[in-house]
mmCIF file of C-alpha atoms in Angstrom:
data_model
loop_
_atom_site.group_PDB
_atom_site.id
_atom_site.type_symbol
_atom_site.label_atom_id
_atom_site.label_comp_id
_atom_site.label_asym_id
_atom_site.label_seq_id
_atom_site.Cartn_x
_atom_site.Cartn_y
_atom_site.Cartn_z
ATOM 1 C CA UNK A 231 0.000 0.000 0.000
ATOM 2 C CA UNK A 232 2.932 2.340 0.516
ATOM 3 C CA UNK A 233 3.433 2.444 -3.242
ATOM 4 C CA UNK A 234 -0.003 4.019 -3.546
ATOM 5 C CA UNK A 235 1.192 7.011 -1.580
ATOM 6 C CA UNK A 236 4.250 7.256 -3.807
ATOM 7 C CA UNK A 237 2.172 7.222 -6.998
ATOM 8 C CA UNK A 238 -0.306 9.722 -5.647
ATOM 9 C CA UNK A 239 -3.444 7.653 -5.340
ATOM 10 C CA UNK A 240 -5.258 4.419 -4.575
ATOM 11 C CA UNK A 241 -6.515 1.870 -7.128
ATOM 12 C CA UNK A 242 -10.006 2.684 -8.339
ATOM 13 C CA UNK A 243 -11.845 0.137 -6.187
ATOM 14 C CA UNK A 244 -10.181 1.359 -3.007
ATOM 15 C CA UNK A 245 -10.610 5.012 -3.913
ATOM 16 C CA UNK A 246 -14.298 4.535 -4.682
ATOM 17 C CA UNK A 247 -14.792 2.844 -1.315
ATOM 18 C CA UNK A 248 -12.930 5.628 0.444
ATOM 19 C CA UNK A 249 -15.047 8.304 -1.226
ATOM 20 C CA UNK A 250 -18.286 6.450 -0.477
ATOM 21 C CA UNK A 251 -17.465 6.091 3.209
ATOM 22 C CA UNK A 252 -16.216 9.688 3.384
ATOM 23 C CA UNK A 253 -19.553 10.903 1.995
ATOM 24 C CA UNK A 254 -21.457 8.726 4.483
ATOM 25 C CA UNK A 255 -19.330 10.041 7.337
ATOM 26 C CA UNK A 256 -19.927 13.645 6.317
ATOM 27 C CA UNK A 257 -23.661 13.436 5.580
ATOM 28 C CA UNK A 258 -24.902 10.749 8.014
ATOM 29 C CA UNK A 259 -22.422 10.334 10.864
ATOM 30 C CA UNK A 260 -21.224 13.881 11.505
ATOM 31 C CA UNK A 261 -24.678 15.523 11.889
ATOM 32 C CA UNK A 262 -25.650 13.255 14.809
ATOM 33 C CA UNK A 263 -22.229 12.697 16.410
ATOM 34 C CA UNK A 264 -22.507 15.471 19.017
ATOM 35 C CA UNK A 265 -26.050 14.420 19.964
ATOM 36 C CA UNK A 266 -25.131 10.788 20.594
ATOM 37 C CA UNK A 267 -21.957 11.818 22.399
ATOM 38 C CA UNK A 268 -23.858 14.122 24.761
ATOM 39 C CA UNK A 269 -26.626 11.591 25.420
ATOM 40 C CA UNK A 270 -24.253 8.603 25.678
ATOM 41 C CA UNK A 271 -26.510 6.716 23.256
ATOM 42 C CA UNK A 272 -25.557 3.979 20.824
ATOM 43 C CA UNK A 273 -26.128 5.173 17.209
ATOM 44 C CA UNK A 274 -28.278 2.315 15.971
ATOM 45 C CA UNK A 275 -29.407 4.238 12.886
ATOM 46 C CA UNK A 276 -25.800 4.919 11.879
ATOM 47 C CA UNK A 277 -24.800 1.287 12.445
ATOM 48 C CA UNK A 278 -27.750 0.195 10.303
ATOM 49 C CA UNK A 279 -26.513 2.506 7.563
ATOM 50 C CA UNK A 280 -23.031 0.996 7.754
ATOM 51 C CA UNK A 281 -24.599 -2.458 7.597
ATOM 52 C CA UNK A 282 -26.538 -1.504 4.470
ATOM 53 C CA UNK A 283 -23.275 -0.393 2.875
ATOM 54 C CA UNK A 284 -21.674 -3.747 3.647
ATOM 55 C CA UNK A 285 -18.942 -2.285 5.839
ATOM 56 C CA UNK A 286 -19.156 -5.044 8.447
ATOM 57 C CA UNK A 287 -18.517 -7.605 5.727
ATOM 58 C CA UNK A 288 -15.649 -5.847 3.964
ATOM 59 C CA UNK A 289 -12.844 -8.362 4.658
ATOM 60 C CA UNK A 290 -14.921 -11.544 4.514
ATOM 61 C CA UNK A 291 -15.627 -13.863 1.534
ATOM 62 C CA UNK A 292 -18.959 -13.654 -0.225
ATOM 63 C CA UNK A 293 -19.738 -17.256 0.785
ATOM 64 C CA UNK A 294 -20.192 -15.982 4.339
ATOM 65 C CA UNK A 295 -22.180 -12.911 3.345
ATOM 66 C CA UNK A 296 -19.139 -10.658 3.095
ATOM 67 C CA UNK A 297 -18.048 -8.208 0.434
ATOM 68 C CA UNK A 298 -15.028 -10.213 -0.706
ATOM 69 C CA UNK A 299 -12.632 -7.381 0.080
ATOM 70 C CA UNK A 300 -9.596 -7.317 2.346
ATOM 71 C CA UNK A 301 -8.304 -5.857 5.581
ATOM 72 C CA UNK A 302 -6.937 -2.768 3.867
ATOM 73 C CA UNK A 303 -10.421 -1.923 2.634
ATOM 74 C CA UNK A 304 -11.640 -2.092 6.237
ATOM 75 C CA UNK A 305 -8.807 0.211 7.298
ATOM 76 C CA UNK A 306 -9.718 2.807 4.673
ATOM 77 C CA UNK A 307 -13.304 2.825 5.945
ATOM 78 C CA UNK A 308 -12.115 3.197 9.528
ATOM 79 C CA UNK A 309 -9.913 6.145 8.656
ATOM 80 C CA UNK A 310 -12.783 8.035 7.034
ATOM 81 C CA UNK A 311 -15.180 7.319 9.903
ATOM 82 C CA UNK A 312 -12.513 8.195 12.463
ATOM 83 C CA UNK A 313 -12.234 11.686 11.014
ATOM 84 C CA UNK A 314 -15.696 12.607 12.252
ATOM 85 C CA UNK A 315 -16.677 10.184 15.028
ATOM 86 C CA UNK A 316 -14.397 7.745 16.803
ATOM 87 C CA UNK A 317 -17.321 6.049 18.574
ATOM 88 C CA UNK A 318 -18.793 4.963 15.256
ATOM 89 C CA UNK A 319 -15.388 3.940 13.941
ATOM 90 C CA UNK A 320 -14.574 1.776 16.972
ATOM 91 C CA UNK A 321 -17.982 0.107 16.724
ATOM 92 C CA UNK A 322 -17.062 -1.047 13.222
ATOM 93 C CA UNK A 323 -13.461 -1.891 14.141
ATOM 94 C CA UNK A 324 -14.380 -3.981 17.163
ATOM 95 C CA UNK A 325 -17.319 -5.599 15.412
ATOM 96 C CA UNK A 326 -15.120 -6.823 12.585
ATOM 97 C CA UNK A 327 -11.563 -7.292 13.836
ATOM 98 C CA UNK A 328 -12.394 -8.414 17.385
ATOM 99 C CA UNK A 329 -15.919 -9.747 16.971
ATOM 100 C CA UNK A 330 -16.158 -11.586 13.665
ATOM 101 C CA UNK A 331 -12.508 -12.079 12.690
ATOM 102 C CA UNK A 332 -11.667 -14.666 15.387
ATOM 103 C CA UNK A 333 -14.474 -16.849 14.053
ATOM 104 C CA UNK A 334 -13.245 -16.422 10.495
ATOM 105 C CA UNK A 335 -9.621 -17.129 11.421
ATOM 106 C CA UNK A 336 -10.083 -20.011 13.847
ATOM 107 C CA UNK A 337 -13.667 -21.266 13.660
ATOM 108 C CA UNK A 338 -14.894 -24.589 12.349
ATOM 109 C CA UNK A 339 -16.941 -24.685 9.164
ATOM 110 C CA UNK A 340 -20.078 -25.075 11.263
ATOM 111 C CA UNK A 341 -19.182 -22.073 13.451
ATOM 112 C CA UNK A 342 -18.485 -19.932 10.410
ATOM 113 C CA UNK A 343 -21.743 -20.919 8.741
ATOM 114 C CA UNK A 344 -23.734 -20.207 11.892
ATOM 115 C CA UNK A 345 -22.227 -16.881 12.939
ATOM 116 C CA UNK A 346 -20.403 -15.127 10.110
ATOM 117 C CA UNK A 347 -23.360 -14.303 7.817
ATOM 118 C CA UNK A 348 -25.204 -12.372 10.525
ATOM 119 C CA UNK A 349 -22.019 -10.615 11.685
ATOM 120 C CA UNK A 350 -20.850 -9.774 8.168
ATOM 121 C CA UNK A 351 -24.267 -8.327 7.393
ATOM 122 C CA UNK A 352 -24.112 -6.007 10.391
ATOM 123 C CA UNK A 353 -27.479 -7.255 11.607
ATOM 124 C CA UNK A 354 -25.725 -8.462 14.745
ATOM 125 C CA UNK A 355 -22.520 -7.613 16.582
ATOM 126 C CA UNK A 356 -19.989 -9.776 18.360
ATOM 127 C CA UNK A 357 -17.545 -8.856 21.114
ATOM 128 C CA UNK A 358 -14.203 -10.202 22.285
ATOM 129 C CA UNK A 359 -14.002 -10.806 26.030
ATOM 130 C CA UNK A 360 -10.312 -10.637 26.874
ATOM 131 C CA UNK A 361 -9.534 -7.951 29.470
ATOM 132 C CA UNK A 362 -10.249 -8.644 33.136
ATOM 133 C CA UNK A 363 -10.033 -6.571 36.328
ATOM 134 C CA UNK A 364 -6.579 -8.063 36.982
ATOM 135 C CA UNK A 365 -5.522 -8.963 33.444
ATOM 136 C CA UNK A 366 -5.043 -6.112 30.980
ATOM 137 C CA UNK A 367 -1.662 -5.894 29.292
ATOM 138 C CA UNK A 368 -0.811 -9.094 31.196
ATOM 139 C CA UNK A 369 -3.461 -11.187 29.484
ATOM 140 C CA UNK A 370 -1.736 -14.292 30.785
ATOM 141 C CA UNK A 371 -3.160 -13.310 34.165
ATOM 142 C CA UNK A 372 -6.624 -14.449 33.053
ATOM 143 C CA UNK A 373 -8.690 -15.802 35.947
ATOM 144 C CA UNK A 374 -11.976 -16.589 34.179
ATOM 145 C CA UNK A 375 -12.340 -20.371 34.104
ATOM 146 C CA UNK A 376 -14.107 -22.859 31.853
ATOM 147 C CA UNK A 377 -14.509 -26.474 32.948
ATOM 148 C CA UNK A 378 -16.017 -29.356 31.025
ATOM 149 C CA UNK A 379 -19.065 -30.947 32.611
ATOM 150 C CA UNK A 380 -21.276 -33.405 30.769
ATOM 151 C CA UNK A 381 -20.324 -32.156 27.314
ATOM 152 C CA UNK A 382 -20.661 -28.489 28.258
ATOM 153 C CA UNK A 383 -18.240 -25.744 29.214
ATOM 154 C CA UNK A 384 -19.133 -24.126 32.538
ATOM 155 C CA UNK A 385 -17.724 -20.595 32.586
ATOM 156 C CA UNK A 386 -17.193 -18.419 35.641
ATOM 157 C CA UNK A 387 -15.461 -15.075 35.870
ATOM 158 C CA UNK A 388 -15.487 -11.433 34.899
ATOM 159 C CA UNK A 389 -14.400 -9.315 31.947
ATOM 160 C CA UNK A 390 -14.152 -5.547 31.674
ATOM 161 C CA UNK A 391 -13.956 -2.774 29.063
ATOM 162 C CA UNK A 392 -15.634 -4.982 26.427
ATOM 163 C CA UNK A 393 -16.815 -3.108 23.324
ATOM 164 C CA UNK A 394 -20.110 -3.982 21.597
ATOM 165 C CA UNK A 395 -21.001 -6.366 24.417
ATOM 166 C CA UNK A 396 -24.353 -4.987 25.575
ATOM 167 C CA UNK A 397 -26.225 -3.582 22.595
ATOM 168 C CA UNK A 398 -29.660 -4.729 21.490
ATOM 169 C CA UNK A 399 -27.996 -6.393 18.479
ATOM 170 C CA UNK A 400 -25.132 -8.102 20.322
ATOM 171 C CA UNK A 401 -25.450 -11.818 19.618
ATOM 172 C CA UNK A 402 -22.140 -13.273 20.738
ATOM 173 C CA UNK A 403 -19.094 -12.812 22.948
ATOM 174 C CA UNK A 404 -15.873 -14.754 22.443
ATOM 175 C CA UNK A 405 -14.351 -15.371 25.881
ATOM 176 C CA UNK A 406 -10.803 -16.258 26.860
ATOM 177 C CA UNK A 407 -10.780 -18.619 29.818
ATOM 178 C CA UNK A 408 -8.456 -20.910 31.725
ATOM 179 C CA UNK A 409 -9.358 -24.463 30.704
ATOM 180 C CA UNK A 410 -6.570 -26.303 32.503
ATOM 181 C CA UNK A 411 -2.924 -26.327 33.561
ATOM 182 C CA UNK A 412 -0.029 -27.273 31.285
ATOM 183 C CA UNK A 413 2.736 -29.713 32.213
ATOM 184 C CA UNK A 414 5.011 -26.735 32.918
ATOM 185 C CA UNK A 415 2.524 -25.358 35.440
ATOM 186 C CA UNK A 416 1.351 -22.487 33.234
ATOM 187 C CA UNK A 417 -2.287 -21.789 32.514
ATOM 188 C CA UNK A 418 -3.952 -23.376 29.512
ATOM 189 C CA UNK A 419 -6.032 -20.579 27.959
ATOM 190 C CA UNK A 420 -8.711 -21.281 25.366
ATOM 191 C CA UNK A 421 -11.392 -19.230 23.613
ATOM 192 C CA UNK A 422 -15.063 -20.125 23.797
ATOM 193 C CA UNK A 423 -18.116 -18.741 21.983
ATOM 194 C CA UNK A 424 -20.862 -17.546 24.321
ATOM 195 C CA UNK A 425 -24.201 -16.470 22.799
ATOM 196 C CA UNK A 426 -25.460 -13.304 24.477
ATOM 197 C CA UNK A 427 -28.744 -14.981 25.447
ATOM 198 C CA UNK A 428 -27.041 -17.695 27.493
ATOM 199 C CA UNK A 429 -28.304 -17.894 31.118
ATOM 200 C CA UNK A 430 -25.718 -16.654 33.591
ATOM 201 C CA UNK A 431 -24.176 -14.223 31.136
ATOM 202 C CA UNK A 432 -24.730 -10.598 32.200
ATOM 203 C CA UNK A 433 -23.648 -7.383 30.563
ATOM 204 C CA UNK A 434 -23.411 -5.114 33.582
ATOM 205 C CA UNK A 435 -24.383 -1.406 33.390
ATOM 206 C CA UNK A 436 -22.361 0.554 30.853
ATOM 207 C CA UNK A 437 -19.320 2.544 31.927
ATOM 208 C CA UNK A 438 -19.374 6.321 32.341
ATOM 209 C CA UNK A 439 -16.373 7.084 30.132
ATOM 210 C CA UNK A 440 -14.241 10.123 29.364
ATOM 211 C CA UNK A 441 -14.728 9.591 25.639
ATOM 212 C CA UNK A 442 -16.141 7.203 23.036
ATOM 213 C CA UNK A 443 -19.494 7.999 24.637
ATOM 214 C CA UNK A 444 -21.539 6.611 21.742
ATOM 215 C CA UNK A 445 -19.621 3.341 21.812
ATOM 216 C CA UNK A 446 -21.069 0.449 23.793
ATOM 217 C CA UNK A 447 -18.717 -0.718 26.588
ATOM 218 C CA UNK A 448 -19.580 -2.957 29.539
ATOM 219 C CA UNK A 449 -18.118 -5.137 32.254
ATOM 220 C CA UNK A 450 -19.304 -8.724 31.874
ATOM 221 C CA UNK A 451 -20.162 -11.370 34.441
ATOM 222 C CA UNK A 452 -20.210 -15.133 33.819
ATOM 223 C CA UNK A 453 -21.922 -17.128 36.547
ATOM 224 C CA UNK A 454 -22.091 -20.863 35.775
ATOM 225 C CA UNK A 455 -22.605 -20.063 32.096
ATOM 226 C CA UNK A 456 -23.068 -23.333 30.205
ATOM 227 C CA UNK A 457 -22.400 -23.684 26.481
ATOM 228 C CA UNK A 458 -21.855 -26.797 24.341
ATOM 229 C CA UNK A 459 -18.368 -28.285 24.181
ATOM 230 C CA UNK A 460 -18.310 -27.594 20.435
ATOM 231 C CA UNK A 461 -18.370 -23.838 21.195
ATOM 232 C CA UNK A 462 -14.619 -24.063 21.714
ATOM 233 C CA UNK A 463 -13.097 -21.666 19.179
ATOM 234 C CA UNK A 464 -9.899 -23.015 17.687
ATOM 235 C CA UNK A 465 -7.670 -25.607 19.297
ATOM 236 C CA UNK A 466 -7.897 -26.057 23.045
ATOM 237 C CA UNK A 467 -5.017 -24.275 24.748
ATOM 238 C CA UNK A 468 -4.339 -22.036 21.728
ATOM 239 C CA UNK A 469 -6.489 -19.178 22.964
ATOM 240 C CA UNK A 470 -3.533 -17.049 24.075
ATOM 241 C CA UNK A 471 -1.654 -17.492 20.798
ATOM 242 C CA UNK A 472 -4.765 -16.922 18.716
ATOM 243 C CA UNK A 473 -5.726 -13.711 20.472
ATOM 244 C CA UNK A 474 -2.179 -12.392 19.909
ATOM 245 C CA UNK A 475 -2.694 -12.855 16.175
ATOM 246 C CA UNK A 476 -6.053 -11.086 16.373
ATOM 247 C CA UNK A 477 -4.488 -8.186 18.290
ATOM 248 C CA UNK A 478 -1.655 -7.856 15.759
ATOM 249 C CA UNK A 479 -4.242 -7.406 13.008
ATOM 250 C CA UNK A 480 -6.400 -5.194 15.181
ATOM 251 C CA UNK A 481 -3.520 -2.811 15.789
ATOM 252 C CA UNK A 482 -3.418 -2.012 12.093
ATOM 253 C CA UNK A 483 -7.126 -1.234 12.201
ATOM 254 C CA UNK A 484 -6.724 0.928 15.311
ATOM 255 C CA UNK A 485 -3.855 2.727 13.568
ATOM 256 C CA UNK A 486 -6.174 3.472 10.661
ATOM 257 C CA UNK A 487 -8.844 4.795 13.024
ATOM 258 C CA UNK A 488 -6.203 6.885 14.804
ATOM 259 C CA UNK A 489 -4.982 8.270 11.493
ATOM 260 C CA UNK A 490 -8.521 9.358 10.730
ATOM 261 C CA UNK A 491 -8.755 11.114 14.086
ATOM 262 C CA UNK A 492 -5.425 12.852 13.477
ATOM 263 C CA UNK A 493 -6.502 13.942 9.997
ATOM 264 C CA UNK A 494 -9.892 15.071 11.237
ATOM 265 C CA UNK A 495 -8.155 17.420 13.657
ATOM 266 C CA UNK A 496 -6.089 18.816 10.772
ATOM 267 C CA UNK A 497 -9.155 19.369 8.616
ATOM 268 C CA UNK A 498 -11.093 21.097 11.385
ATOM 269 C CA UNK A 499 -8.100 23.282 12.250
ATOM 270 C CA UNK A 500 -7.483 24.357 8.655
ATOM 271 C CA UNK A 501 -11.125 25.309 8.283
ATOM 272 C CA UNK A 502 -11.179 27.220 11.553
ATOM 273 C CA UNK A 503 -7.853 28.979 10.894
ATOM 274 C CA UNK A 504 -9.175 30.311 7.580
ATOM 275 C CA UNK A 505 -12.459 31.551 9.055
ATOM 276 C CA UNK A 506 -11.466 32.845 12.466
ATOM 277 C CA UNK A 507 -10.081 36.375 12.443
ATOM 278 C CA UNK A 508 -8.012 38.082 15.131
ATOM 279 C CA UNK A 509 -6.296 41.447 14.961
ATOM 280 C CA UNK A 510 -7.704 42.059 11.493
ATOM 281 C CA UNK A 511 -6.694 38.845 9.662
ATOM 282 C CA UNK A 512 -7.394 35.103 9.645
ATOM 283 C CA UNK A 513 -5.428 33.363 12.379
ATOM 284 C CA UNK A 514 -4.040 30.941 9.790
ATOM 285 C CA UNK A 515 -1.972 33.775 8.332
ATOM 286 C CA UNK A 516 0.039 33.798 11.549
ATOM 287 C CA UNK A 517 3.111 31.620 11.278
ATOM 288 C CA UNK A 518 2.638 30.200 14.761
ATOM 289 C CA UNK A 519 -0.732 28.733 13.748
ATOM 290 C CA UNK A 520 0.373 27.704 10.256
ATOM 291 C CA UNK A 521 3.415 25.865 11.596
ATOM 292 C CA UNK A 522 1.358 24.086 14.250
ATOM 293 C CA UNK A 523 -1.088 22.842 11.615
ATOM 294 C CA UNK A 524 1.786 21.842 9.324
ATOM 295 C CA UNK A 525 3.187 19.630 12.081
ATOM 296 C CA UNK A 526 -0.261 18.133 12.574
ATOM 297 C CA UNK A 527 -0.441 17.280 8.872
ATOM 298 C CA UNK A 528 3.017 15.698 9.016
ATOM 299 C CA UNK A 529 1.909 13.485 11.914
ATOM 300 C CA UNK A 530 -1.213 12.344 10.061
ATOM 301 C CA UNK A 531 0.766 11.612 6.902
ATOM 302 C CA UNK A 532 3.359 9.617 8.843
ATOM 303 C CA UNK A 533 0.635 7.635 10.601
ATOM 304 C CA UNK A 534 -1.047 6.840 7.293
ATOM 305 C CA UNK A 535 2.218 5.671 5.766
ATOM 306 C CA UNK A 536 2.825 3.435 8.781
ATOM 307 C CA UNK A 537 -0.522 1.659 8.665
ATOM 308 C CA UNK A 538 -0.391 1.309 4.873
ATOM 309 C CA UNK A 539 2.986 -0.400 5.289
ATOM 310 C CA UNK A 540 1.720 -2.737 8.009
ATOM 311 C CA UNK A 541 -1.369 -3.650 5.978
ATOM 312 C CA UNK A 542 0.777 -4.353 2.909
ATOM 313 C CA UNK A 543 2.992 -6.732 4.882
ATOM 314 C CA UNK A 544 -0.018 -8.504 6.375
ATOM 315 C CA UNK A 545 -1.813 -8.994 3.054
ATOM 316 C CA UNK A 546 1.395 -10.187 1.383
ATOM 317 C CA UNK A 547 1.739 -12.892 4.004
ATOM 318 C CA UNK A 548 4.935 -11.426 5.422
ATOM 319 C CA UNK A 549 5.670 -10.996 9.149
ATOM 320 C CA UNK A 550 3.968 -7.810 10.290
ATOM 321 C CA UNK A 551 4.077 -7.777 14.093
ATOM 322 C CA UNK A 552 6.712 -5.017 14.222
ATOM 323 C CA UNK A 553 5.041 -2.934 11.510
ATOM 324 C CA UNK A 554 1.650 -3.242 13.251
ATOM 325 C CA UNK A 555 3.128 -2.151 16.581
ATOM 326 C CA UNK A 556 4.894 0.804 14.963
ATOM 327 C CA UNK A 557 1.732 1.844 13.145
ATOM 328 C CA UNK A 558 -0.351 1.665 16.309
ATOM 329 C CA UNK A 559 2.285 3.558 18.285
ATOM 330 C CA UNK A 560 2.799 6.333 15.731
ATOM 331 C CA UNK A 561 -0.867 6.768 14.817
ATOM 332 C CA UNK A 562 -2.276 6.805 18.349
ATOM 333 C CA UNK A 563 0.279 9.386 19.436
ATOM 334 C CA UNK A 564 -0.481 11.441 16.313
ATOM 335 C CA UNK A 565 -4.182 11.410 17.199
ATOM 336 C CA UNK A 566 -3.571 12.555 20.772
ATOM 337 C CA UNK A 567 -0.994 15.204 19.814
ATOM 338 C CA UNK A 568 -3.188 16.555 17.029
ATOM 339 C CA UNK A 569 -6.237 16.654 19.270
ATOM 340 C CA UNK A 570 -4.322 18.713 21.820
ATOM 341 C CA UNK A 571 -3.018 21.126 19.171
ATOM 342 C CA UNK A 572 -6.404 21.422 17.466
ATOM 343 C CA UNK A 573 -8.053 22.285 20.767
ATOM 344 C CA UNK A 574 -5.433 24.974 21.366
ATOM 345 C CA UNK A 575 -5.979 26.432 17.893
ATOM 346 C CA UNK A 576 -9.733 26.599 18.483
ATOM 347 C CA UNK A 577 -9.237 28.371 21.807
ATOM 348 C CA UNK A 578 -12.363 28.512 23.932
ATOM 349 C CA UNK A 579 -14.444 26.884 21.208
ATOM 350 C CA UNK A 580 -12.177 23.856 21.361
ATOM 351 C CA UNK A 581 -13.309 23.309 24.945
ATOM 352 C CA UNK A 582 -16.977 23.049 23.921
ATOM 353 C CA UNK A 583 -18.184 19.494 23.466
ATOM 354 C CA UNK A 584 -20.260 20.238 20.382
ATOM 355 C CA UNK A 585 -17.061 20.909 18.453
ATOM 356 C CA UNK A 586 -15.449 17.896 16.807
ATOM 357 C CA UNK A 587 -12.003 18.758 18.134
ATOM 358 C CA UNK A 588 -13.301 18.646 21.719
ATOM 359 C CA UNK A 589 -14.638 15.141 21.136
ATOM 360 C CA UNK A 590 -11.338 14.113 19.581
ATOM 361 C CA UNK A 591 -9.542 15.514 22.619
ATOM 362 C CA UNK A 592 -11.602 13.302 24.917
ATOM 363 C CA UNK A 593 -11.734 10.326 22.568
ATOM 364 C CA UNK A 594 -8.106 10.074 21.482
ATOM 365 C CA UNK A 595 -6.479 9.190 24.789
ATOM 366 C CA UNK A 596 -7.911 5.682 24.737
ATOM 367 C CA UNK A 597 -6.150 5.093 21.409
ATOM 368 C CA UNK A 598 -2.876 5.054 23.349
ATOM 369 C CA UNK A 599 -4.294 2.418 25.715
ATOM 370 C CA UNK A 600 -6.729 0.039 23.978
ATOM 371 C CA UNK A 601 -5.543 -3.027 22.016
ATOM 372 C CA UNK A 602 -2.093 -2.645 23.529
ATOM 373 C CA UNK A 603 -0.781 0.393 25.376
ATOM 374 C CA UNK A 604 1.986 2.618 24.050
ATOM 375 C CA UNK A 605 4.347 0.806 26.399
ATOM 376 C CA UNK A 606 3.315 -2.586 25.014
ATOM 377 C CA UNK A 607 3.983 -1.387 21.466
ATOM 378 C CA UNK A 608 7.456 -0.219 22.481
ATOM 379 C CA UNK A 609 8.069 -3.586 24.129
ATOM 380 C CA UNK A 610 6.991 -5.440 20.986
ATOM 381 C CA UNK A 611 9.203 -3.360 18.720
ATOM 382 C CA UNK A 612 12.124 -3.882 21.078
ATOM 383 C CA UNK A 613 11.591 -7.644 21.050
ATOM 384 C CA UNK A 614 11.417 -7.703 17.258
ATOM 385 C CA UNK A 615 14.796 -5.934 17.257
ATOM 386 C CA UNK A 616 16.204 -8.702 19.410
ATOM 387 C CA UNK A 617 16.415 -6.638 22.575
#
C-alpha cells in the first residue's frame, strides 16, 4: 500500500470505497455525532446505515455474506469514519476485527456458517471478552475459568472494558478462559463462543467514560454459564496465541482509526484557521498557527504511511508484528498530539463538546491504551529488534 502514496493515489476500487465512506461520514455520521456523544446513546441508525453499505462484511468472503474485500479496505473505511466520530469507527473496528474475525480465522466450518453471515451483514454484533479486572496488558493473568461438565463448558469469571457487548444487536461474545494447567505449570487458555442470550451471562451497566461515549462498553459477568463443548473456538489451549494474532491485526485497524482522528483534527483546524479572524486577519496567516497545523499534517501523513505499510505486509503474508506495533504507536500518538493542538488552535471553542475537536480531545487518549498500550507497542518493537 505504501506504493499508492508514492504514486499519488489508490486503485479505483479502493478510492471509490474511500469516497463512499467519506460521503457517508460527512452526511450521516457527523450531523448526529454530538447528539449521541452528549446523550451517551448507541447510534443504531448509523450502524444500520453501515450495515446496508456492507462495511461489516468488507474483509470476509462472499460465501459468508461478506463483500469479498480485504483488511486494507476495512482500514480505509475506519480512517474516514474516524475523522468525524471515533465512537462509530470503533464500533465497526471492534465488530469486525475483534468480533467476527476470530471466528473467520479459527472457527470450524459449522461455526463460520452459523455466525459469520449475521455478523458480516451487520445485523448483529460480536464482542471479544479478553480484558479482566486483573488482566489487561498481562493477558496471561486471566482468571476466568471454563470447565467441562457433561459435554458443556461451565464458565465463571469477569471481563471488563468490552466493546459492543451490551447492545440490542449483540449476539455473541468470544471469551478467553483458563481451561486447565499445562505440564510446565502455566495456565492453559482457550477461547469459547458464548451467545449473548445464554443464562448466567450478564452485561453489567455501561461505563461512564471520558470519551467514546456513543460506543457500547460494559463489564461482563459469567456465573455458571453453560455452552456446548463444540463452542470451543480453535484448538484447546491455543487461545492465548490466537488472540495475539487477532491483536496484531487489530492494531493495524486501530492505527487506521487513529490516522482518521489525526486527519480530522487537521481538517477542522485548517477550516477554523481560515475563518477565524483576530487582529484584522485570519489566524491561519500567523506563522505560529500555520506551523502548528503543518506539524499536525506531518503526523497524520506519517501515521497513514505506517498503517499502509503494516497492511501491505499482512496482506502479502509477510511478518507484520513489528510494523503493526509501529503503526499503532505512531498513529495513536499522532491522534492525541493533534487533538491537543487542534483544541489549542480553536481556543475557547475547542473546549466546547459540540465541536469535533473537543470530542477528539476526549476520545483520542484511549487510542494510546486500547488493544495494547503505548508501552506494550514499544516492548513489541524492542523484542522484534532482538532486545
